C-alpha cells in the first residue's frame, strides 16, 4: 500500500513538473496549443504543460504484420482466396507524417493489397498463380512501398502465404491428378505385360527350336545305328542281304515296342493293327524312311 502511494505521488509530481517518459521503440508526438511541435525520442523529456505543451499520442516503431484475405478469380474463371502477409513499420524520421497523414493505417494497406492482387491474379491461370506467387508478392510490395513511403511507413516484407481455391475446385484438381497417375500406372503395367509376352514368346520359340534340333539329332542317331547294325550283321552272316537284315531288325524293334507298351502301368489302351501284314507294312515304311534319310544325308 505504501509502495502504491509512493508511485502515485511520484507520478503526480512528474506531471506537475512537466516530465514525461517515452518507452523504447516508441516516439511521442508533442503539440503546443494543438499544433505539431516535435517528435520525442525514447527517454525522459520536459513538457511544460503550463506553456501549452502536451503529448498528442505515441507511435510505435516496431515491425507490425497485417494479414489480408482477398477473394478474386483467375484467368480460367476459378475463384480463389489469396492470403497476403504484409510486414511494415513507421519511420522515426517521418513520424509526424505517419501520425498525422493516416487515420487508419491497416485499412489503407489492405486497400492497396486488394487493388494489386485483383489486378494481377485475373491475368494468370490457376496453375500459373501458384507458380508465380513470388511475382505477385513483389508487385504488392512495390506498390505498397511507393504509396506508403509518402505517409512515413516502410514496407519490410510482403508474402503471399496461401492461395485457396474453392472446395469443389480442389476436389476436381485432386481427381484430375489421381486420374493422370492412374493413366501412367496403366501404361506402365501394359508395357510390363507386353515385355513379359514378348519374352515368353521368345522363350517358347527358342524352346521349340532346340526341341526340333534334338528330334532331328535323335532320328539321325537312330538311322546311323540301324545302318551300322545292318552292315555288321551282313558281314558276320554270309548269304544275307541288307533287306533281310533290315526286316529282322525292324521286326525285333516292333516286338520290343509292343512289350514296353504292355509293361507300362501308366499307358492307356492303344489299338494298332497286328499281324504279319502289319509288320510288313511297318518294315516297308521304316525302310523307306531310312533310304530317304540316307539320300538327304548324301545330298
Short mmCIF file of C-alpha atoms in Angstrom, two decimals:
data_model
loop_
_atom_site.label_atom_id
_atom_site.label_comp_id
_atom_site.label_asym_id
_atom_site.label_seq_id
_atom_site.Cartn_x
_atom_site.Cartn_y
_atom_site.Cartn_z
CA UNK A 1 0.00 0.00 0.00
CA UNK A 2 2.81 2.35 0.85
CA UNK A 3 4.61 1.47 -2.42
CA UNK A 4 1.50 2.28 -4.44
CA UNK A 5 1.08 5.61 -2.66
CA UNK A 6 4.71 6.47 -3.38
CA UNK A 7 4.31 5.69 -7.06
CA UNK A 8 1.18 7.80 -7.34
CA UNK A 9 2.90 10.62 -5.53
CA UNK A 10 5.92 10.49 -7.87
CA UNK A 11 3.67 10.37 -10.93
CA UNK A 12 1.70 13.37 -9.71
CA UNK A 13 4.89 15.30 -9.03
CA UNK A 14 6.24 14.37 -12.51
CA UNK A 15 3.12 15.64 -14.20
CA UNK A 16 3.20 18.74 -12.07
CA UNK A 17 6.83 19.40 -13.07
CA UNK A 18 6.03 18.59 -16.77
CA UNK A 19 8.20 15.43 -17.09
CA UNK A 20 7.16 12.58 -19.45
CA UNK A 21 8.78 9.25 -20.26
CA UNK A 22 8.82 7.71 -23.75
CA UNK A 23 9.38 3.95 -23.99
CA UNK A 24 11.88 2.11 -26.16
CA UNK A 25 10.93 1.58 -29.85
CA UNK A 26 8.34 4.32 -29.44
CA UNK A 27 8.21 8.02 -30.23
CA UNK A 28 5.83 10.62 -28.82
CA UNK A 29 4.24 13.46 -30.75
CA UNK A 30 4.38 16.77 -28.90
CA UNK A 31 1.97 19.57 -29.68
CA UNK A 32 1.91 23.16 -28.47
CA UNK A 33 -1.54 24.68 -28.29
CA UNK A 34 -2.80 21.96 -30.66
CA UNK A 35 -0.07 22.38 -33.28
CA UNK A 36 2.67 19.87 -34.01
CA UNK A 37 5.86 20.83 -32.26
CA UNK A 38 8.32 17.93 -32.10
CA UNK A 39 8.89 14.18 -32.10
CA UNK A 40 10.15 12.95 -28.74
CA UNK A 41 12.69 10.11 -28.80
CA UNK A 42 12.71 7.33 -26.16
CA UNK A 43 13.70 8.64 -22.74
CA UNK A 44 12.62 11.34 -20.28
CA UNK A 45 11.50 14.72 -21.57
CA UNK A 46 10.39 18.00 -20.02
CA UNK A 47 6.91 19.01 -21.06
CA UNK A 48 5.88 22.43 -19.72
CA UNK A 49 2.15 22.00 -19.76
CA UNK A 50 1.71 25.48 -18.45
CA UNK A 51 3.09 26.77 -21.80
CA UNK A 52 0.55 24.74 -23.81
CA UNK A 53 2.74 21.68 -24.48
CA UNK A 54 1.11 18.24 -24.43
CA UNK A 55 1.54 14.74 -25.80
CA UNK A 56 -0.79 14.18 -28.75
CA UNK A 57 -0.03 10.48 -28.90
CA UNK A 58 2.57 7.76 -29.25
CA UNK A 59 3.77 5.95 -32.36
CA UNK A 60 5.36 2.50 -32.30
CA UNK A 61 8.46 1.93 -34.42
CA UNK A 62 8.25 -1.87 -34.20
CA UNK A 63 7.60 -4.05 -37.22
CA UNK A 64 3.91 -4.87 -37.44
CA UNK A 65 2.16 -7.51 -39.50
CA UNK A 66 -1.14 -7.34 -41.33
CA UNK A 67 -2.75 -10.46 -42.84
CA UNK A 68 -5.08 -9.72 -45.74
CA UNK A 69 -7.52 -12.20 -47.30
CA UNK A 70 -8.57 -11.17 -50.80
CA UNK A 71 -11.07 -13.06 -52.94
CA UNK A 72 -10.60 -12.85 -56.70
CA UNK A 73 -10.72 -15.08 -59.76
CA UNK A 74 -8.10 -16.34 -62.19
CA UNK A 75 -7.96 -16.11 -65.95
CA UNK A 76 -9.66 -19.52 -66.26
CA UNK A 77 -12.57 -18.27 -64.08
CA UNK A 78 -11.63 -20.07 -60.87
CA UNK A 79 -12.43 -18.16 -57.69
CA UNK A 80 -9.59 -18.18 -55.20
CA UNK A 81 -8.81 -16.56 -51.86
CA UNK A 82 -5.33 -15.06 -51.77
CA UNK A 83 -3.82 -14.66 -48.30
CA UNK A 84 -1.15 -11.93 -48.16
CA UNK A 85 1.01 -11.07 -45.16
CA UNK A 86 2.40 -7.50 -45.06
CA UNK A 87 5.12 -6.51 -42.60
CA UNK A 88 5.55 -2.76 -42.14
CA UNK A 89 6.83 -0.16 -39.67
CA UNK A 90 6.80 3.59 -39.13
CA UNK A 91 9.97 5.54 -39.87
CA UNK A 92 11.34 7.61 -36.99
CA UNK A 93 12.42 10.43 -39.30
CA UNK A 94 8.91 10.60 -40.77
CA UNK A 95 7.00 10.01 -37.54
CA UNK A 96 4.94 13.18 -38.00
CA UNK A 97 3.69 12.05 -41.42
CA UNK A 98 2.91 8.57 -40.09
CA UNK A 99 0.96 10.06 -37.16
CA UNK A 100 -0.99 12.82 -38.92
CA UNK A 101 -1.49 11.77 -42.55
CA UNK A 102 -3.28 8.44 -42.00
CA UNK A 103 -6.27 7.89 -39.79
CA UNK A 104 -6.28 4.08 -40.23
CA UNK A 105 -3.03 2.61 -41.49
CA UNK A 106 -4.18 -1.01 -41.62
CA UNK A 107 -7.23 -0.28 -43.76
CA UNK A 108 -5.12 1.81 -46.11
CA UNK A 109 -2.60 -1.01 -46.59
CA UNK A 110 -5.41 -3.51 -47.05
CA UNK A 111 -6.96 -1.37 -49.80
CA UNK A 112 -3.67 -1.29 -51.73
CA UNK A 113 -3.23 -5.06 -51.36
CA UNK A 114 -6.74 -5.65 -52.70
CA UNK A 115 -6.07 -3.37 -55.65
CA UNK A 116 -2.80 -5.06 -56.69
CA UNK A 117 -3.99 -8.66 -56.19
CA UNK A 118 -7.23 -8.10 -58.08
CA UNK A 119 -5.24 -6.56 -60.91
CA UNK A 120 -2.56 -9.28 -61.06
CA UNK A 121 -4.27 -12.63 -60.41
CA UNK A 122 -7.00 -12.31 -63.12
CA UNK A 123 -4.20 -12.25 -65.71
CA UNK A 124 -2.98 -15.71 -64.66
CA UNK A 125 -4.36 -19.22 -64.91
CA UNK A 126 -4.77 -21.14 -61.67
CA UNK A 127 -1.61 -23.21 -62.09
CA UNK A 128 0.37 -20.11 -63.06
CA UNK A 129 -0.90 -18.28 -59.99
CA UNK A 130 0.58 -20.97 -57.76
CA UNK A 131 3.85 -20.89 -59.69
CA UNK A 132 4.14 -17.07 -59.67
CA UNK A 133 3.37 -16.38 -56.02
CA UNK A 134 6.66 -14.55 -55.62
CA UNK A 135 5.90 -12.30 -58.60
CA UNK A 136 2.51 -11.38 -57.11
CA UNK A 137 4.13 -10.66 -53.74
CA UNK A 138 6.78 -8.47 -55.42
CA UNK A 139 4.10 -6.49 -57.27
CA UNK A 140 2.21 -5.92 -54.00
CA UNK A 141 5.38 -4.88 -52.18
CA UNK A 142 6.43 -2.41 -54.91
CA UNK A 143 3.00 -0.78 -54.98
CA UNK A 144 2.80 -0.53 -51.20
CA UNK A 145 6.35 0.83 -50.92
CA UNK A 146 5.60 3.53 -53.44
CA UNK A 147 2.31 4.50 -51.82
CA UNK A 148 3.15 4.20 -48.10
CA UNK A 149 6.52 5.94 -48.23
CA UNK A 150 4.65 9.22 -48.63
CA UNK A 151 2.90 8.55 -45.32
CA UNK A 152 6.06 7.77 -43.35
CA UNK A 153 5.85 3.95 -43.47
CA UNK A 154 8.32 1.38 -44.72
CA UNK A 155 7.21 -1.95 -46.20
CA UNK A 156 9.62 -4.53 -44.78
CA UNK A 157 8.31 -7.67 -46.48
CA UNK A 158 5.25 -8.84 -48.40
CA UNK A 159 4.43 -12.54 -48.67
CA UNK A 160 1.71 -14.48 -50.47
CA UNK A 161 1.33 -17.19 -47.87
CA UNK A 162 -1.54 -19.11 -49.47
CA UNK A 163 -3.82 -19.36 -52.49
CA UNK A 164 -7.02 -21.18 -51.62
CA UNK A 165 -9.29 -22.30 -54.48
CA UNK A 166 -12.91 -23.23 -53.88
CA UNK A 167 -13.50 -26.61 -52.21
CA UNK A 168 -15.08 -28.06 -55.36
CA UNK A 169 -12.12 -26.87 -57.42
CA UNK A 170 -9.71 -28.54 -55.00
CA UNK A 171 -11.63 -31.78 -55.27
CA UNK A 172 -11.62 -31.60 -59.07
CA UNK A 173 -7.87 -30.90 -59.14
CA UNK A 174 -7.22 -33.88 -56.90
CA UNK A 175 -9.38 -36.09 -59.13
CA UNK A 176 -7.53 -34.90 -62.24
CA UNK A 177 -4.20 -35.61 -60.59
CA UNK A 178 -5.36 -39.04 -59.45
CA UNK A 179 -6.67 -39.88 -62.94
CA UNK A 180 -3.39 -38.83 -64.52
CA UNK A 181 -1.42 -41.01 -62.12
CA UNK A 182 -3.74 -43.96 -62.77
CA UNK A 183 -3.27 -43.48 -66.51
CA UNK A 184 0.51 -43.52 -66.13
CA UNK A 185 0.28 -46.62 -63.92
CA UNK A 186 -1.94 -48.37 -66.51
CA UNK A 187 0.53 -47.55 -69.29
CA UNK A 188 3.43 -48.88 -67.24
CA UNK A 189 1.50 -52.05 -66.40
CA UNK A 190 0.58 -52.61 -70.05
CA UNK A 191 4.19 -52.06 -71.09
CA UNK A 192 5.35 -54.59 -68.49
CA UNK A 193 2.81 -57.16 -69.70
CA UNK A 194 3.92 -56.54 -73.28
CA UNK A 195 7.54 -57.20 -72.35
CA UNK A 196 6.54 -60.38 -70.50
CA UNK A 197 4.60 -61.67 -73.50
CA UNK A 198 7.48 -60.89 -75.86
CA UNK A 199 9.97 -62.65 -73.61
CA UNK A 200 7.60 -65.59 -73.17
CA UNK A 201 7.16 -65.88 -76.95
CA UNK A 202 10.91 -65.66 -77.48
CA UNK A 203 11.42 -68.38 -74.88
CA UNK A 204 8.84 -70.63 -76.50
CA UNK A 205 10.39 -70.10 -79.94
CA UNK A 206 13.85 -70.90 -78.61
CA UNK A 207 12.49 -73.96 -76.79
CA UNK A 208 10.77 -75.28 -79.92
CA UNK A 209 13.89 -74.65 -81.99
CA UNK A 210 16.04 -76.58 -79.56
CA UNK A 211 13.44 -79.36 -79.35
CA UNK A 212 13.46 -79.62 -83.13
CA UNK A 213 17.24 -79.89 -83.15
CA UNK A 214 17.02 -82.63 -80.52
CA UNK A 215 14.46 -84.63 -82.50
CA UNK A 216 16.49 -84.27 -85.69
CA UNK A 217 19.63 -85.46 -83.93
CA UNK A 218 17.71 -88.35 -82.34
CA UNK A 219 16.39 -89.51 -85.67
CA UNK A 220 19.80 -89.14 -87.27
CA UNK A 221 21.30 -91.25 -84.47
CA UNK A 222 18.64 -93.93 -85.00
CA UNK A 223 19.33 -94.02 -88.73
CA UNK A 224 23.07 -94.24 -88.15
CA UNK A 225 22.62 -97.03 -85.59
CA UNK A 226 20.38 -99.06 -87.89
CA UNK A 227 22.80 -98.65 -90.75
CA UNK A 228 25.72 -99.84 -88.64
CA UNK A 229 23.70 -102.83 -87.40
CA UNK A 230 22.78 -103.87 -90.92
CA UNK A 231 26.37 -103.61 -92.13
CA UNK A 232 27.78 -105.56 -89.18
CA UNK A 233 25.16 -108.32 -89.50
CA UNK A 234 25.77 -108.68 -93.26
CA UNK A 235 29.49 -109.01 -92.72
CA UNK A 236 29.16 -111.59 -89.91
CA UNK A 237 26.43 -113.75 -91.51
CA UNK A 238 27.30 -114.67 -95.10
CA UNK A 239 24.49 -115.00 -97.62
CA UNK A 240 22.16 -112.42 -96.09
CA UNK A 241 21.15 -109.31 -97.87
CA UNK A 242 20.71 -105.90 -96.39
CA UNK A 243 16.95 -106.16 -96.89
CA UNK A 244 16.75 -109.40 -94.90
CA UNK A 245 18.77 -107.95 -92.06
CA UNK A 246 16.66 -104.78 -92.04
CA UNK A 247 13.41 -106.70 -91.94
CA UNK A 248 14.66 -108.76 -88.99
CA UNK A 249 15.83 -105.70 -87.09
CA UNK A 250 12.55 -103.91 -87.66
CA UNK A 251 10.51 -106.92 -86.54
CA UNK A 252 12.66 -107.17 -83.41
CA UNK A 253 12.15 -103.48 -82.69
CA UNK A 254 8.44 -103.84 -83.32
CA UNK A 255 8.05 -106.60 -80.74
CA UNK A 256 10.24 -104.74 -78.22
CA UNK A 257 7.95 -101.76 -78.59
CA UNK A 258 4.86 -103.90 -78.06
CA UNK A 259 6.39 -105.40 -74.92
CA UNK A 260 7.19 -101.95 -73.50
CA UNK A 261 3.67 -100.70 -74.16
CA UNK A 262 2.20 -103.70 -72.41
CA UNK A 263 4.59 -103.49 -69.44
CA UNK A 264 3.91 -99.83 -68.74
CA UNK A 265 1.37 -99.40 -65.91
CA UNK A 266 0.55 -95.81 -66.92
CA UNK A 267 -0.23 -96.46 -70.53
CA UNK A 268 -3.81 -96.36 -71.72
CA UNK A 269 -5.38 -98.65 -74.26
CA UNK A 270 -3.76 -98.50 -77.67
CA UNK A 271 -5.30 -100.11 -80.73
CA UNK A 272 -2.83 -100.93 -83.50
CA UNK A 273 -3.04 -103.35 -86.44
CA UNK A 274 -1.20 -106.57 -85.63
CA UNK A 275 -0.22 -109.45 -87.88
CA UNK A 276 2.38 -110.38 -90.47
CA UNK A 277 0.93 -107.94 -92.96
CA UNK A 278 1.04 -105.08 -90.46
CA UNK A 279 4.63 -105.91 -89.58
CA UNK A 280 5.49 -105.92 -93.28
CA UNK A 281 3.88 -102.54 -93.79
CA UNK A 282 5.73 -101.10 -90.82
CA UNK A 283 9.01 -102.51 -92.07
CA UNK A 284 8.39 -101.02 -95.51
CA UNK A 285 7.62 -97.62 -94.06
CA UNK A 286 10.70 -97.56 -91.84
CA UNK A 287 12.91 -98.81 -94.65
CA UNK A 288 11.63 -96.13 -96.99
CA UNK A 289 12.29 -93.50 -94.32
CA UNK A 290 15.80 -94.86 -93.81
CA UNK A 291 16.55 -94.71 -97.53
CA UNK A 292 15.20 -91.17 -97.77
CA UNK A 293 17.35 -90.15 -94.80
CA UNK A 294 20.46 -91.59 -96.39
CA UNK A 295 19.65 -89.86 -99.70
CA UNK A 296 19.21 -86.47 -97.95
CA UNK A 297 22.45 -87.00 -95.99
CA UNK A 298 24.42 -87.68 -99.23
CA UNK A 299 22.87 -84.59 -100.85
#
